[in-house]
Short mmCIF file of C-alpha atoms and ligand atoms in Angstrom, two decimals:
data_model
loop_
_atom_site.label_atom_id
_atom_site.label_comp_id
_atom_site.label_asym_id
_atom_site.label_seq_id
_atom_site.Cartn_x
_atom_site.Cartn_y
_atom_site.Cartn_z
CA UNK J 3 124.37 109.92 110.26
CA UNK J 4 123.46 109.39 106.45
CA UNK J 5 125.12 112.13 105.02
CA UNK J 6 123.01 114.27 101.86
CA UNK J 7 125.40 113.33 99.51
CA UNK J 8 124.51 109.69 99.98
CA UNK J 9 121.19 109.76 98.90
CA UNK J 10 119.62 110.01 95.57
CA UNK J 11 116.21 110.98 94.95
CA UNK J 12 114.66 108.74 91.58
CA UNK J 13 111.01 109.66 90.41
CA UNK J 14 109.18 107.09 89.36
CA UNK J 15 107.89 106.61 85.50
CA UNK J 16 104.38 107.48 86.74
CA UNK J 17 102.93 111.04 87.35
CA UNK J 18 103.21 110.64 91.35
CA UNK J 19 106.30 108.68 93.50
CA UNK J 20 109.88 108.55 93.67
CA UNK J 21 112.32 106.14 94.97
CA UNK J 22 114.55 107.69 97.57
CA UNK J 23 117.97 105.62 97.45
CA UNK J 24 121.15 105.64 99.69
CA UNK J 25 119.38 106.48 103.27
CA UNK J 26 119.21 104.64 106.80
CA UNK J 27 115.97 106.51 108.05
CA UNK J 28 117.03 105.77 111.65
CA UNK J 29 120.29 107.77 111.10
CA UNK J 30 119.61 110.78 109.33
CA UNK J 31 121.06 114.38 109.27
CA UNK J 32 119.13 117.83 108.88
CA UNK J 33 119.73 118.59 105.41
CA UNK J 34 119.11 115.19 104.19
CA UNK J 35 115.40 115.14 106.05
CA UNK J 36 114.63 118.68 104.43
CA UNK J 37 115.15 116.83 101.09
CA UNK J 38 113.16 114.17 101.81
CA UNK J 39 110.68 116.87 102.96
CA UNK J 40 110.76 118.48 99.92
CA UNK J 41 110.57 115.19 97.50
CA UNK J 42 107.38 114.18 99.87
CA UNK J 43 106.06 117.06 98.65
CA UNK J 44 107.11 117.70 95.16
CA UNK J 45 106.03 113.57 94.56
CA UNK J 46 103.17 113.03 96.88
CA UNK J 47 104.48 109.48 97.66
CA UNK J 48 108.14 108.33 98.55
CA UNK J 49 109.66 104.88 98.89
CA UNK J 50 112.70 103.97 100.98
CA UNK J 51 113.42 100.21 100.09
CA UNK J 52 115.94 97.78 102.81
CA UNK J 53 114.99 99.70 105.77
CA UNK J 54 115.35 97.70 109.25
CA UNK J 55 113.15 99.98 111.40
CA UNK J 56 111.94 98.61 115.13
CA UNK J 57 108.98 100.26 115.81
CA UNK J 58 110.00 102.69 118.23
CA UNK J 59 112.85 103.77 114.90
CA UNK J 60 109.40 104.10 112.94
CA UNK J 61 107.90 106.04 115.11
CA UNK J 62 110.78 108.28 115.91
CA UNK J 63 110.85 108.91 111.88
CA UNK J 64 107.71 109.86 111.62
CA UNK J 65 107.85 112.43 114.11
CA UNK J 66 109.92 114.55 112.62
CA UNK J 67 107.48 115.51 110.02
CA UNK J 68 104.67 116.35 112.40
CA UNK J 69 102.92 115.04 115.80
CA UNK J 70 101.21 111.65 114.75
CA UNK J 71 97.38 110.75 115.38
CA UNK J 72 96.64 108.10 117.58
CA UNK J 73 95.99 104.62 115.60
CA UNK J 74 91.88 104.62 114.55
CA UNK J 75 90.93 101.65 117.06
CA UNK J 76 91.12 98.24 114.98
CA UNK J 77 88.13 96.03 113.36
CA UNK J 78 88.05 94.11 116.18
CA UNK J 79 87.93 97.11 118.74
CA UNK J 80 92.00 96.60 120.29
CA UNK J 81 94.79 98.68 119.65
CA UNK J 82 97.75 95.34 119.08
CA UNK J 83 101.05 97.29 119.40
CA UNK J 84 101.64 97.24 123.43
CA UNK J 85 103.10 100.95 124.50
CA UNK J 86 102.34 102.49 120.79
CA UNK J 87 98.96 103.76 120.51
CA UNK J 88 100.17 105.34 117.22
CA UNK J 89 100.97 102.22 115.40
CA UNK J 90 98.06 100.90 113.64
CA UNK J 91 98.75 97.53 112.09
CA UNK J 92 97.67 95.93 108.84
CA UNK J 93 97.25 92.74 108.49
CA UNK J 94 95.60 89.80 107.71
CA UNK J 95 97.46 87.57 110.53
CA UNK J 96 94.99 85.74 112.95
CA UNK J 97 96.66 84.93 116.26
CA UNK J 98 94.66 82.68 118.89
CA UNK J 99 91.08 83.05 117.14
CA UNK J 100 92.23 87.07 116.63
CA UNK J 101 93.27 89.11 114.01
CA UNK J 102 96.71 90.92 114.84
CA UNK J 103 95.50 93.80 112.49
CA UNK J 104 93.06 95.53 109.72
CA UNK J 105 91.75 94.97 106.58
CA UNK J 106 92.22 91.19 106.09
CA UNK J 107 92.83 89.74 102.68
CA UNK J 108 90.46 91.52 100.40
CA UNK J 109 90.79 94.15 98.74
CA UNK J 110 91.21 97.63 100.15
CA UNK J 111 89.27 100.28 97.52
CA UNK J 112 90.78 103.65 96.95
CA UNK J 113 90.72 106.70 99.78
CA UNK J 114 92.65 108.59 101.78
CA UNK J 115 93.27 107.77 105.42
CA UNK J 116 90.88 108.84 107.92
CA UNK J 117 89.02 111.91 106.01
CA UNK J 118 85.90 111.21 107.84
CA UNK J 119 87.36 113.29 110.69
CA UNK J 120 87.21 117.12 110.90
CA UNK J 121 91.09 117.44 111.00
CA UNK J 122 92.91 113.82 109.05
CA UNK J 123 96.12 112.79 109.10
CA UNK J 124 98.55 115.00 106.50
CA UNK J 125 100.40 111.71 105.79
CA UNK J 126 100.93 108.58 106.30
CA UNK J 127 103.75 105.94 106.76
CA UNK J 128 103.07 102.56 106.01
CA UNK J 129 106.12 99.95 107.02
CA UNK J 130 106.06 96.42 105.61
CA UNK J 131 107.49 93.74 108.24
CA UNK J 132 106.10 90.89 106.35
CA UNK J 133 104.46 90.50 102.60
CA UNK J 134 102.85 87.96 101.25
CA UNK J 135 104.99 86.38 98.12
CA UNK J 136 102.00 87.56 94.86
CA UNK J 137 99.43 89.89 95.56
CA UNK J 138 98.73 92.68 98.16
CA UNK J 139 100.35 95.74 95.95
CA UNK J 140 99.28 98.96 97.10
CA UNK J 141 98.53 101.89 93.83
CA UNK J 142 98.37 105.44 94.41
CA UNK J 143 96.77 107.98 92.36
CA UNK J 144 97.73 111.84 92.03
CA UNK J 145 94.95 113.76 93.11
CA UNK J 146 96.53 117.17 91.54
CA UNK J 147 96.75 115.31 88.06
CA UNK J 148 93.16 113.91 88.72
CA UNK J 149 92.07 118.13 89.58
CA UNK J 150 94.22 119.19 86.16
CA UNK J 151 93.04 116.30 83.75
CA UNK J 152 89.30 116.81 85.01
CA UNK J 153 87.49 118.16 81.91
CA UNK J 154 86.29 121.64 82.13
CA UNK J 155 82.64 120.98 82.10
CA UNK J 156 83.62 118.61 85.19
CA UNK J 157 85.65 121.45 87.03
CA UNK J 158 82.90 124.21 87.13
CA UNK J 159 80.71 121.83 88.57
CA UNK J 160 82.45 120.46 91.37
CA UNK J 161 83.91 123.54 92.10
CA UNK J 162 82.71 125.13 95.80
CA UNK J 163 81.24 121.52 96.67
CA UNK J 164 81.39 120.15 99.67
CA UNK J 165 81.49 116.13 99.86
CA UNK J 166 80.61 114.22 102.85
CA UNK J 167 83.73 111.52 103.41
CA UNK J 168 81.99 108.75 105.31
CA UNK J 169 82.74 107.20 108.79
CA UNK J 170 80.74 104.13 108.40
CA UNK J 171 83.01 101.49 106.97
CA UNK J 172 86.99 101.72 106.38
CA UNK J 173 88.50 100.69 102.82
CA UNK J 174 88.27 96.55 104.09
CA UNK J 175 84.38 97.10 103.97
CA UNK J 176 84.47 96.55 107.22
CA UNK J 177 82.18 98.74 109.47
CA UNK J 178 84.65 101.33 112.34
CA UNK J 179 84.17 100.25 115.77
CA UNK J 180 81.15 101.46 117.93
CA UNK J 181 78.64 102.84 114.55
CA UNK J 182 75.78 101.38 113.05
CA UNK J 183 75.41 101.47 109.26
CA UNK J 184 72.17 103.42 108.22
CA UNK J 185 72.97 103.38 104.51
CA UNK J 186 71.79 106.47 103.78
CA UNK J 187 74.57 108.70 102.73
CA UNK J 188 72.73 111.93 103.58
CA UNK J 189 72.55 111.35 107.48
CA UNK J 190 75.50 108.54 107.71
CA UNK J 191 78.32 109.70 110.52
CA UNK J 192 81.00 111.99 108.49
CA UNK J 193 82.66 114.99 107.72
CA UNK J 194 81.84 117.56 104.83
CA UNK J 195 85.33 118.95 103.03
CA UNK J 196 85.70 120.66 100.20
CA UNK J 197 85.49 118.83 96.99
CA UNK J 198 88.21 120.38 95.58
CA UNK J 199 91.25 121.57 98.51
CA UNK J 200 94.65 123.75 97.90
CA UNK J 201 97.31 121.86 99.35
CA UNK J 202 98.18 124.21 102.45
CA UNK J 203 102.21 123.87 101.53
CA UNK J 204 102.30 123.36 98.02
CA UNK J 205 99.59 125.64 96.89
CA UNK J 206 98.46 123.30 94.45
CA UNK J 207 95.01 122.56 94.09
CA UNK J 208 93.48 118.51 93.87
CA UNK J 209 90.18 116.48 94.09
CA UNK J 210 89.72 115.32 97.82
CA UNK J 211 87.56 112.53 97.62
CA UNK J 212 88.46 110.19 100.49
CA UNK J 213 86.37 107.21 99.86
CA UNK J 214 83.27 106.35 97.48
CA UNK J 215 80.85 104.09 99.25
CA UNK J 216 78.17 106.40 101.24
CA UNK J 217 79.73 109.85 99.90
CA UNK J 218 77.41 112.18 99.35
CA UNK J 219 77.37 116.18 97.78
CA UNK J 220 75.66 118.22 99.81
CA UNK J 221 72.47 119.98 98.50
CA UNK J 222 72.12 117.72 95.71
CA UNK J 223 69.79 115.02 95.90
CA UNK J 224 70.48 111.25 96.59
CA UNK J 225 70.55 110.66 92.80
CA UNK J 226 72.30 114.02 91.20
CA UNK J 227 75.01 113.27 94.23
CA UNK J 228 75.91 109.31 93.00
CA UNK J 229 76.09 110.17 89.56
CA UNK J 230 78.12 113.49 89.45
CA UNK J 231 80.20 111.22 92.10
CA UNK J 232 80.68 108.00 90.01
CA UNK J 233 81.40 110.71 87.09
CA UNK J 234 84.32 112.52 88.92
CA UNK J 235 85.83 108.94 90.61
CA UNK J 236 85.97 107.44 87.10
CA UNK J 237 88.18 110.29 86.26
CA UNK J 238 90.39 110.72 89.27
CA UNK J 239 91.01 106.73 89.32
CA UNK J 240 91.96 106.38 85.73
CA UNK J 241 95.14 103.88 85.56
CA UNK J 242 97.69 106.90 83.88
CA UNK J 243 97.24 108.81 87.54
CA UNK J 244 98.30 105.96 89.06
CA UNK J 245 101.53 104.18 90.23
CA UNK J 246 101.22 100.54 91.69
CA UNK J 247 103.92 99.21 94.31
CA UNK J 248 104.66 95.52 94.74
CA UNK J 249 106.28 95.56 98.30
CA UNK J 250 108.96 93.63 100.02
CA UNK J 251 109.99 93.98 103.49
CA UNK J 252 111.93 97.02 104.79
CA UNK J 253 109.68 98.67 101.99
CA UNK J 254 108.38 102.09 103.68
CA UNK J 255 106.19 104.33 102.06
CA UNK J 256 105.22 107.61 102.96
CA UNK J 257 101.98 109.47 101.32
CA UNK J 258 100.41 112.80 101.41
CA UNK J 259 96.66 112.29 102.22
CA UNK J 260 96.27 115.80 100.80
CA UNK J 261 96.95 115.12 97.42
CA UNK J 262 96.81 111.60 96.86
CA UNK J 263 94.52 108.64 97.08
CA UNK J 264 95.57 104.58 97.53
CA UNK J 265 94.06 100.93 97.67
CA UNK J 266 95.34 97.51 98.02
CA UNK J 267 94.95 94.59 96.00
CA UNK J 268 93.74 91.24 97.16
CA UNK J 269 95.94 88.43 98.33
CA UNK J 270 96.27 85.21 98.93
CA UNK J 271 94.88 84.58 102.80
CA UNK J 272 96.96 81.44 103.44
CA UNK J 273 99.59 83.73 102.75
CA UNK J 274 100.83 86.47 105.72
CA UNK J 275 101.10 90.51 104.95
CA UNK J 276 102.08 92.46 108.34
CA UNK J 277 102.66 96.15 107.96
CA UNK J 278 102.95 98.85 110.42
CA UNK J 279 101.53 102.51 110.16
CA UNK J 280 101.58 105.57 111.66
CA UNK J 281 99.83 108.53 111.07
CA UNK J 282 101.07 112.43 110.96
CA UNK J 283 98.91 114.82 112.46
C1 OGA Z 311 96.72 102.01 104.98
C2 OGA Z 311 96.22 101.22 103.84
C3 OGA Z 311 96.85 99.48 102.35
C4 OGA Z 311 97.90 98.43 102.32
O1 OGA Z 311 97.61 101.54 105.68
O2 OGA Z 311 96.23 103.13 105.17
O3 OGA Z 311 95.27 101.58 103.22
O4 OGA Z 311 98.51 98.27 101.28
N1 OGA Z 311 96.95 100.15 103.56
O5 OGA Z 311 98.10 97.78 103.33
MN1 MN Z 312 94.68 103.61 103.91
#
């Protein structure tokens, strides 16, 4: 067991993140998960670095923050990780004429994981197995700073909004398994949320976005909706609410969906990134 007194909790220099040093997440005692508990969410995004997690370890530490989601089903309509429905992979690999994973090379552009459905994932954990040697960071951006930094005029706008967080295409560009694109925002598959949420266990209140293309504010028109939109995500993704990661294997972060929102950047495709996820319920 990694004993508490081991570990060391290190924020980063950025408004969101911390470093959590001096833990085996495969071997760890009670007190020393209710710290990481409690850095999760005092810093909406943790990083354990030299981890050697199989995936039934990963699996077994994400449990014991919550019950996990089932993967969403991959681009090309499989779930890849034989007995673990709740692994979804990422990954650019192509194995006999398949891809192994999601979300290719390209870029990923900010959300938050899976907020087109009623009831998303709390957080996510996001394992890296095998990273590509330049490219493929992954930023984050506080959602509470974006809510507190908003400018007033801003805030009693958006405030008692609902947005609809689109189910049409995931943060590759690539459209989810089984719907066709209409392009119209207003009757696009989705889920309304409130535009701005109070984190159930912090109390805090943040922006919940999810992702830009095909959002849409309901009651406004098509028009009102994309500009007070573009408005607000110029804000929320401004580079001083963000902190960037530049991974290397046995890298594991964990995010709150809540509160926070990521992307990816581009990479190399001759190059391979494989990274394993789970999601907590
Ligand atoms: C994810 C995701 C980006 C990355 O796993 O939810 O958006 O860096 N990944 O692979
Ligand atoms: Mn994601």
């Amino acid at each position: 067991m990694c004993p508490i007194s081991l570990m060391r909790i290190v924020p980063t220099d950025a408004v969101l993140g911390a470093n959590v040093q001096g833990v085996d997440l495969r071997a760890l005692d009670s007190d020393a998960f209710a710290a990481i508990h409690r850095a999760w969410l005092d810093y909406q995004v943790l990083l354990f670095t030299d981890q050697g997690l199989s995936d039934e370890d990963l699996v077994a530490f994400s449990r014991r923050f919550g019950d996990l989601d089932e993967a969403p089903v991959q681009e090309t309509g499989q779930r890849f990780v034989e007995g673990h429905p709740e692994i979804y992979v990422v990954s650019n690999v192509v194995r006999d004429g398949m891809p192994i994973g999601s979300l290719g090379s390209g870029e990923a552009v900010w959300h938050t994981d899976m907020s087109y459905l009623p009831d998303p994932p709390k957080a996510s954990v996001l394992y890296a197995l095998e990273v590509p040697p330049c490219g493929g960071d992954t930023s984050f951006c506080s959602m509470y700073a974006a809510w507190d930094e908003l400018p007033g005029r801003l805030r009693r706008r958006v405030e008692g909004l609902r947005v609809k967080h689109d189910g049409t295409y995931n943060s590759g560009g690539y459209t989810r398994e089984g719907v066709t694109p209409t392009g119209d925002p207003r009757t696009s598959p989705g889920t309304f949320h409130p535009l701005v949420a109070v984190h159930p266990e912090t109390g805090r209140r943040g922006l919940y976005l999810g992702r830009r293309r095909n959002a849409y504010i309901e009651g406004l028109s098509l028009e009102d909706s994309s500009a007070l939109l573009d408005e607000i995500w110029a804000q929320a993704t401004r580079e001083p609410l963000t902190w960037r990661h530049r991974w290397r294997a046995g890298d594991l972060v964990l995010w709150d969906n809540r509160c926070t929102m990521h992307r990816r950047d581009a990479f190399d495709p001759a190059t391979r990134r494989v990274m394993h996820r789970t999601q907590i319920k």
